[in-house]
mmCIF file of C-alpha atoms and ligand atoms in Angstrom:
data_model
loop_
_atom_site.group_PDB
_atom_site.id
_atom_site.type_symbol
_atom_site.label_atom_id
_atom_site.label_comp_id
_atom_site.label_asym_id
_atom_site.label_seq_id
_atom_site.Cartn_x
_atom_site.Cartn_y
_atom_site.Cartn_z
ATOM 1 C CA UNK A 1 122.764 95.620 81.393
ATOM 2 C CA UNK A 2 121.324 92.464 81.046
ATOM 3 C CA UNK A 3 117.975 92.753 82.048
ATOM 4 C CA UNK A 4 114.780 93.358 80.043
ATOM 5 C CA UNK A 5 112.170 96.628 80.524
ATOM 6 C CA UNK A 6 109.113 96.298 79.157
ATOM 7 C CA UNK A 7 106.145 99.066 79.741
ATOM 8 C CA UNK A 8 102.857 98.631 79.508
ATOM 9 C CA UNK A 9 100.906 101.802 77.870
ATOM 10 C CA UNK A 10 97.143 103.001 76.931
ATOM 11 C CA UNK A 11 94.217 104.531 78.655
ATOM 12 C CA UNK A 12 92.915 103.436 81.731
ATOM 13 C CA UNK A 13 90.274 100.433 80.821
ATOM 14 C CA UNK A 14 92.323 99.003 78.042
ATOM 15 C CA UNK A 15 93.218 96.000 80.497
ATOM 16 C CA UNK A 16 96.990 97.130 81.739
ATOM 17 C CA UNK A 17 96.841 96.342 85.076
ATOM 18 C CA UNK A 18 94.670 92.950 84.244
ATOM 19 C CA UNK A 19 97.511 91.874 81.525
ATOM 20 C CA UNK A 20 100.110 92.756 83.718
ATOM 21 C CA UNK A 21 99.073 90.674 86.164
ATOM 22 C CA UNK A 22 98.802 87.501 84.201
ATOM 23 C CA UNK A 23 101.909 88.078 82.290
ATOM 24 C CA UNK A 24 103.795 88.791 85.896
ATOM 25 C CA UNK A 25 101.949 85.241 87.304
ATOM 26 C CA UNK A 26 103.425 83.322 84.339
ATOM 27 C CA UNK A 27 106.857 85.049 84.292
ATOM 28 C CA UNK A 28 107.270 84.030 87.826
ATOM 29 C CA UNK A 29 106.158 80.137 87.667
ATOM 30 C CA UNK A 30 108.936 80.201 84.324
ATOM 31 C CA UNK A 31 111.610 82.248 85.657
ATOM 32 C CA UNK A 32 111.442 82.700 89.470
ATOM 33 C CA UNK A 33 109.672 85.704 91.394
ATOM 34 C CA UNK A 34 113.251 86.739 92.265
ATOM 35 C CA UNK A 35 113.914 87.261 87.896
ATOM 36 C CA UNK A 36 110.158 89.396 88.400
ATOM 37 C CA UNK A 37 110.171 93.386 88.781
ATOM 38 C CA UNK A 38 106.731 94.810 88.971
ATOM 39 C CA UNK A 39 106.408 98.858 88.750
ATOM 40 C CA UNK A 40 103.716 101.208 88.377
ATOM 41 C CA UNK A 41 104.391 104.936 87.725
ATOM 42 C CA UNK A 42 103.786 107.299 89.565
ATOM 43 C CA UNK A 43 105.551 105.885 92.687
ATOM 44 C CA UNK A 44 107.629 102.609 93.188
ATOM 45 C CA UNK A 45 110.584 103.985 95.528
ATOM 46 C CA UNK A 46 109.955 105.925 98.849
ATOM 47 C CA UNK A 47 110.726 109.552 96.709
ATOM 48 C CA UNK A 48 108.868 108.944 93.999
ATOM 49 C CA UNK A 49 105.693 107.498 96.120
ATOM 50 C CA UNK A 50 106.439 111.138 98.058
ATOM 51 C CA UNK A 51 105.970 112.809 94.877
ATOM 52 C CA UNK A 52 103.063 110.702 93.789
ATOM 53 C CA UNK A 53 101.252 111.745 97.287
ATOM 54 C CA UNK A 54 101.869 115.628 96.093
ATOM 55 C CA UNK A 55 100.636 114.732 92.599
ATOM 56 C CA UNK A 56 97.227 113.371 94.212
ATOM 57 C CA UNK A 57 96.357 115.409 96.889
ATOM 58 C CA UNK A 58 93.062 116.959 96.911
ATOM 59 C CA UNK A 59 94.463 120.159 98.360
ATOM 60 C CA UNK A 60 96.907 120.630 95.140
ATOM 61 C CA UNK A 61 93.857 120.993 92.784
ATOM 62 C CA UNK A 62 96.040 124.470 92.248
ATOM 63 C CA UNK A 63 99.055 122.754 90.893
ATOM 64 C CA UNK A 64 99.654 123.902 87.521
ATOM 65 C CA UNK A 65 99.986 121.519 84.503
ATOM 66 C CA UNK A 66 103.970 122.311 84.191
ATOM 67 C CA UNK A 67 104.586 121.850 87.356
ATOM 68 C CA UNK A 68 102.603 118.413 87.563
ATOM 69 C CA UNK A 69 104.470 117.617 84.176
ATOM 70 C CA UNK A 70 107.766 118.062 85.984
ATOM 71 C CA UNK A 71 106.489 116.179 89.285
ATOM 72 C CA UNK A 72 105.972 113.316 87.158
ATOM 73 C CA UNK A 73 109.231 113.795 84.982
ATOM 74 C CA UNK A 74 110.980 114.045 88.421
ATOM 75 C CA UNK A 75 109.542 110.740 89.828
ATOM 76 C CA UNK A 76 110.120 108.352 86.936
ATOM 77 C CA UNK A 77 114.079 110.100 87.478
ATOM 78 C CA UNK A 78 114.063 108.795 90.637
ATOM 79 C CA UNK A 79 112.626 105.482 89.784
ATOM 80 C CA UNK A 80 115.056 104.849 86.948
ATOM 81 C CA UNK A 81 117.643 105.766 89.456
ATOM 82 C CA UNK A 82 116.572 103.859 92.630
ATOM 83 C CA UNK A 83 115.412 100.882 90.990
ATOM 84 C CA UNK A 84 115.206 100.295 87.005
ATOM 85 C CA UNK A 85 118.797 100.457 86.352
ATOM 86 C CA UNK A 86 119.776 98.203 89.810
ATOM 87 C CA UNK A 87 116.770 95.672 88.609
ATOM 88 C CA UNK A 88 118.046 95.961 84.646
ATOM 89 C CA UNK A 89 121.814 95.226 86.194
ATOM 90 C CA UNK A 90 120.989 92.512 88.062
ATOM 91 C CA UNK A 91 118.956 91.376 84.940
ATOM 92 C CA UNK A 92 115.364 91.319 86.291
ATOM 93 C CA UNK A 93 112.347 91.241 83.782
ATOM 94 C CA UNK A 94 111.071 94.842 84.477
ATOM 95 C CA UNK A 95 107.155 95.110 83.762
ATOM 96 C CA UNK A 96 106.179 98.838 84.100
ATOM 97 C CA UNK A 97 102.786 99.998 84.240
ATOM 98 C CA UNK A 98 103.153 103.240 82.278
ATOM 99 C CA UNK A 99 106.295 105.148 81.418
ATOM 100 C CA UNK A 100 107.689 108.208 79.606
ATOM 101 C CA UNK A 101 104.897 107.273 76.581
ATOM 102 C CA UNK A 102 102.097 108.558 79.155
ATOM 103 C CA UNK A 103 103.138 111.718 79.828
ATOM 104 C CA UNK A 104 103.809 112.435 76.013
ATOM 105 C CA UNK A 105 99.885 111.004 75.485
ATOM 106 C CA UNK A 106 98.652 112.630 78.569
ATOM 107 C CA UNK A 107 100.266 115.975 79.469
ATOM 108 C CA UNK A 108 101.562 116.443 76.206
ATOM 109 C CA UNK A 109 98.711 116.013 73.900
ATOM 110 C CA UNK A 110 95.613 115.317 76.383
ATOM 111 C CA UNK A 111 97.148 118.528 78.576
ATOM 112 C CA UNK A 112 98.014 120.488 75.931
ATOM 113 C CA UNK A 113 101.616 121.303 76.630
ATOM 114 C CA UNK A 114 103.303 119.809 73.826
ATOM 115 C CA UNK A 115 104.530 116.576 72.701
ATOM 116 C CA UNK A 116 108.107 117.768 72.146
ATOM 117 C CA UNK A 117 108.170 119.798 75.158
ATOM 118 C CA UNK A 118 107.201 116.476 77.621
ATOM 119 C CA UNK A 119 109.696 114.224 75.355
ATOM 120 C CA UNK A 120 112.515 116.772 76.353
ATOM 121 C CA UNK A 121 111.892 117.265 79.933
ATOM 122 C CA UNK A 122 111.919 113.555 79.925
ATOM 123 C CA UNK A 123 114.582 112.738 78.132
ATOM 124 C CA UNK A 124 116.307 115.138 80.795
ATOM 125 C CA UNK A 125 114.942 112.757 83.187
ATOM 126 C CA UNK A 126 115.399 109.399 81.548
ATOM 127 C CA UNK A 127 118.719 110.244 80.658
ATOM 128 C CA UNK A 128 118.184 107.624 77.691
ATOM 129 C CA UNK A 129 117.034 104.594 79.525
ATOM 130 C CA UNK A 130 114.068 103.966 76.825
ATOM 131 C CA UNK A 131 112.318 100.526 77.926
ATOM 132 C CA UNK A 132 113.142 97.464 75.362
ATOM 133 C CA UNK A 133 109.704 96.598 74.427
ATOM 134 C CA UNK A 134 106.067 98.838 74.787
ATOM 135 C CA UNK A 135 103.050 97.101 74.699
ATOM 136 C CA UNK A 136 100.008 99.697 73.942
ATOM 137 C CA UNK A 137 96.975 98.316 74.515
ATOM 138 C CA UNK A 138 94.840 100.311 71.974
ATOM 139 C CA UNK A 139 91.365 100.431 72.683
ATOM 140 C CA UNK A 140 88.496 102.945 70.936
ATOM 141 C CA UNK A 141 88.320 105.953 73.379
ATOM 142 C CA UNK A 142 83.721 104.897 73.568
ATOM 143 C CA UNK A 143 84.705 101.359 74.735
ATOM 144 C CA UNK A 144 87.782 102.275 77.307
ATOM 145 C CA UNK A 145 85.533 104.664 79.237
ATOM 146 C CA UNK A 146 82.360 102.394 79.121
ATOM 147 C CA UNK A 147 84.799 99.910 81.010
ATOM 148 C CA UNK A 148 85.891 101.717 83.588
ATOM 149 C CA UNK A 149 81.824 103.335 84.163
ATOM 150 C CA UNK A 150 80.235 99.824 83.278
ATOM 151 C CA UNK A 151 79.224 99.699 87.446
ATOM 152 C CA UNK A 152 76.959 102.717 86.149
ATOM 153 C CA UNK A 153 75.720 101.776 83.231
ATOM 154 C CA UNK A 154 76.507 100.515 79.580
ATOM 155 C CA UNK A 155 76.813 103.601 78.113
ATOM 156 C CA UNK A 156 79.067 106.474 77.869
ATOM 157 C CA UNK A 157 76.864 109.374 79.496
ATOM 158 C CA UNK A 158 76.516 113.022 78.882
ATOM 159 C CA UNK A 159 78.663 113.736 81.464
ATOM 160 C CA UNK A 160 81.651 111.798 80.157
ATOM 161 C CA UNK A 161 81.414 113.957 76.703
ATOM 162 C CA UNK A 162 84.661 115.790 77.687
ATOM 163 C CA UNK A 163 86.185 113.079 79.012
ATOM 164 C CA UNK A 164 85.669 111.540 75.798
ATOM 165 C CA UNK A 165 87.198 114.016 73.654
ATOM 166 C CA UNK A 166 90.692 113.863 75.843
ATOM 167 C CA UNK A 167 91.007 110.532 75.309
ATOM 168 C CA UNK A 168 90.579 110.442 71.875
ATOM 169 C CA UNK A 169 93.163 113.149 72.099
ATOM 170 C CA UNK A 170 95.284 110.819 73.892
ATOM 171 C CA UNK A 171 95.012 107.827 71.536
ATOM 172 C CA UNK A 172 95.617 109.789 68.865
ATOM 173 C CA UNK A 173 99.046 110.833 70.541
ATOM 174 C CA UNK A 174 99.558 107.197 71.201
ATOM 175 C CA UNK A 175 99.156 106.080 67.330
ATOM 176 C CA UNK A 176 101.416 108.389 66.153
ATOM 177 C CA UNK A 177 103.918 107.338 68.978
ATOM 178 C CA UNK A 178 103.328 103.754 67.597
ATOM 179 C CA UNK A 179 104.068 104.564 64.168
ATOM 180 C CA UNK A 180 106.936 106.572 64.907
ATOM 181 C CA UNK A 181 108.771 104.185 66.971
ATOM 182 C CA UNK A 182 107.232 100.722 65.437
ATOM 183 C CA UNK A 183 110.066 98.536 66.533
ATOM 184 C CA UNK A 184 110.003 99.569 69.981
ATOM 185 C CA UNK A 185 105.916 100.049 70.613
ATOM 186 C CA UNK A 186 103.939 97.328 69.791
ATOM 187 C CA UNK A 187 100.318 97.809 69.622
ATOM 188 C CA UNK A 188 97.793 95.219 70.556
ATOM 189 C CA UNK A 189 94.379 95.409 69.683
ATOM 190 C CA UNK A 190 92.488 95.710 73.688
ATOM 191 C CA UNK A 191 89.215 95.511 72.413
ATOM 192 C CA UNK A 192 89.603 91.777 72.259
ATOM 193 C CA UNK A 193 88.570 89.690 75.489
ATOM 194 C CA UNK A 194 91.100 89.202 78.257
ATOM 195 C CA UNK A 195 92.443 85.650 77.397
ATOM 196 C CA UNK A 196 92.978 86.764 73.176
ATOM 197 C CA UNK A 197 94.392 90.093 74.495
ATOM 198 C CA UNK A 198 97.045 88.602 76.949
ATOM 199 C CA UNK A 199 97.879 85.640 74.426
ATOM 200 C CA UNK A 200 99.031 88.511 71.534
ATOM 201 C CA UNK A 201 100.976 90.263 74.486
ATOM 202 C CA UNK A 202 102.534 86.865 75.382
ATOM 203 C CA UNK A 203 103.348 86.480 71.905
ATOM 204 C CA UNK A 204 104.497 89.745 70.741
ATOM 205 C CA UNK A 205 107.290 89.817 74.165
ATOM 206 C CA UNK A 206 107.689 86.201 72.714
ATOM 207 C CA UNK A 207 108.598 87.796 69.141
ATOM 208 C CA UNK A 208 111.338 89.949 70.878
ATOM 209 C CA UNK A 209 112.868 87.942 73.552
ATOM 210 C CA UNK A 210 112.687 84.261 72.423
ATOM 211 C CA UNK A 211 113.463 82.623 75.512
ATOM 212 C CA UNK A 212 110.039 84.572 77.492
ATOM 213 C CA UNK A 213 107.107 82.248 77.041
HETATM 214 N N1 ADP G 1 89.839 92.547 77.359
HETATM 215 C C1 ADP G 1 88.908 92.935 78.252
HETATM 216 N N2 ADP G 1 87.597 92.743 77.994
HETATM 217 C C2 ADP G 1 86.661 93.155 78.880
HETATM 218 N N3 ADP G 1 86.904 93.765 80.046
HETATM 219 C C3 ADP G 1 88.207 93.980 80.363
HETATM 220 C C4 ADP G 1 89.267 93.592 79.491
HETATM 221 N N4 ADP G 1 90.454 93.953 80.059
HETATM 222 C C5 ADP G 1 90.131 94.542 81.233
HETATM 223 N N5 ADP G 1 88.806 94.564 81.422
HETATM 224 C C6 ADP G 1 88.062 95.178 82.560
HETATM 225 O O1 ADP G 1 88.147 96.580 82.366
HETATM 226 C C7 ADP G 1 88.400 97.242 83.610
HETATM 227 C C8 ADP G 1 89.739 97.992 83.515
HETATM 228 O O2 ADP G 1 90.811 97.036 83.426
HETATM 229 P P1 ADP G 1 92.265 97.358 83.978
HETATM 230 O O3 ADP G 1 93.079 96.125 83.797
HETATM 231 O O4 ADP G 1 92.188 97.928 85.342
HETATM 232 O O5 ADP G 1 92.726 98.469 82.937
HETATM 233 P P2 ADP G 1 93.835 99.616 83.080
HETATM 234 O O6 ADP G 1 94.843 99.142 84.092
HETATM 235 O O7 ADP G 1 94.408 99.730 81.703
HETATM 236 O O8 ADP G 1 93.099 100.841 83.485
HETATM 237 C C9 ADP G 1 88.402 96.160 84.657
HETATM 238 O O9 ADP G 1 87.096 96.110 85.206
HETATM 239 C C10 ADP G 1 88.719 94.891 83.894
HETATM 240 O O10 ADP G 1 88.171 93.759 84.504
HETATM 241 MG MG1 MG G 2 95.641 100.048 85.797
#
């Protein structure tokens, strides 16, 4: 296949969506909108947005973690399916907003069902199709959430203790993910502002596909 998949991985506030959205504007005045795939998990075919409607419904607050690990495992299937490997084929530039690295983070360490457990059911679902390139977007759990809350105030409140404490659960997963697949995960440092953060992404998709930016 001749295309290239890259995901895009941390918690939410480290700047994924604002990145993405740069590096998808300059990708399309160099190579064409047509070259361009934009995805963000879960959802991005008509089954998998399906599933993403039962993962999110308020009347599923019931749904057990296993079964939303294996809701999500079953969407990113059908994405790889319906549109990764058609996109990779006709040898798009795939930018994914999240992959198979968030659910290991999230449900396997943040959730508590087990790393290994979420990398298998995955793999199942993958069936190998491991993105080219990760760019995690590490940010210090106390700044990520102050982010996303900063419409309420500058500080991380009581209330967001627990909160807290899963995402440091969930960066932790994601360092040791980094450093156990270095070639493959890159990690930027999000903290940065916006225009120093996007310029290291630029250059680190730069580092492994030369003729990108
Ligand atoms: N490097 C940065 N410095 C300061 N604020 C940022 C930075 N990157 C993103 N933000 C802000 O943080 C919030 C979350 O950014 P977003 O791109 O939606 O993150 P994500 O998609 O990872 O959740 C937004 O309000 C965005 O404007
Ligand atoms: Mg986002």
């Amino acid at each position: 296949m001749d295309g290239k998949f890259i995901s895009f991985e941390g918690p939410d506030g480290a700047g994924k969506t604002s990145v993405i959205r740069q590096i998808q504007e300059e990708l399309e005045q160099q190579l064409g909108e047509e070259e361009l795939m934009y995805i963000r998990e879960p959802g991005g075919s008509r089954i998998s947005e399906e599933i993403r409607q039962l993962l999110f419904d308020n009347k599923n607050t019931d749904m057990d973690p296993r079964t939303e690990a294996l809701l999500f495992a079953a969407s990113r299937r059908q994405l790889v399916v319906s549109e990764i490997i058609p996109g990779l084929k006709a040898g798009k530039v795939i930018l994914c907003d999240r992959y198979i690295d968030s659910s290991i983070a999230y449900q396997g360490a943040g959730r508590g069902l087990g790393e290994r457990e979420i990398w298998t059911i995955n793999q199942f679902a993958i069936d190998g199709l491991m993105p080219d390139l990760t760019i995690y977007l590490d940010i210090e759990s106390e700044l990520g959430l102050t982010r996303i809350a900063k419409h309420r105030s500058n500080q991380v409140n009581r209330l967001d203790r627990e909160k807290l404490a899963f995402h440091q659960t969930v960066r932790q997963s994601y360092l040791r993910l980094q450093q156990r697949y270095p070639e493959r995960i890159k990690l930027i440092d999000a903290s940065q502002p916006l225009p120093a953060v996007i310029n290291d992404v630029k250059a680190t998709i730069h580092d492994r596909f030369s003729e990108l930016f």
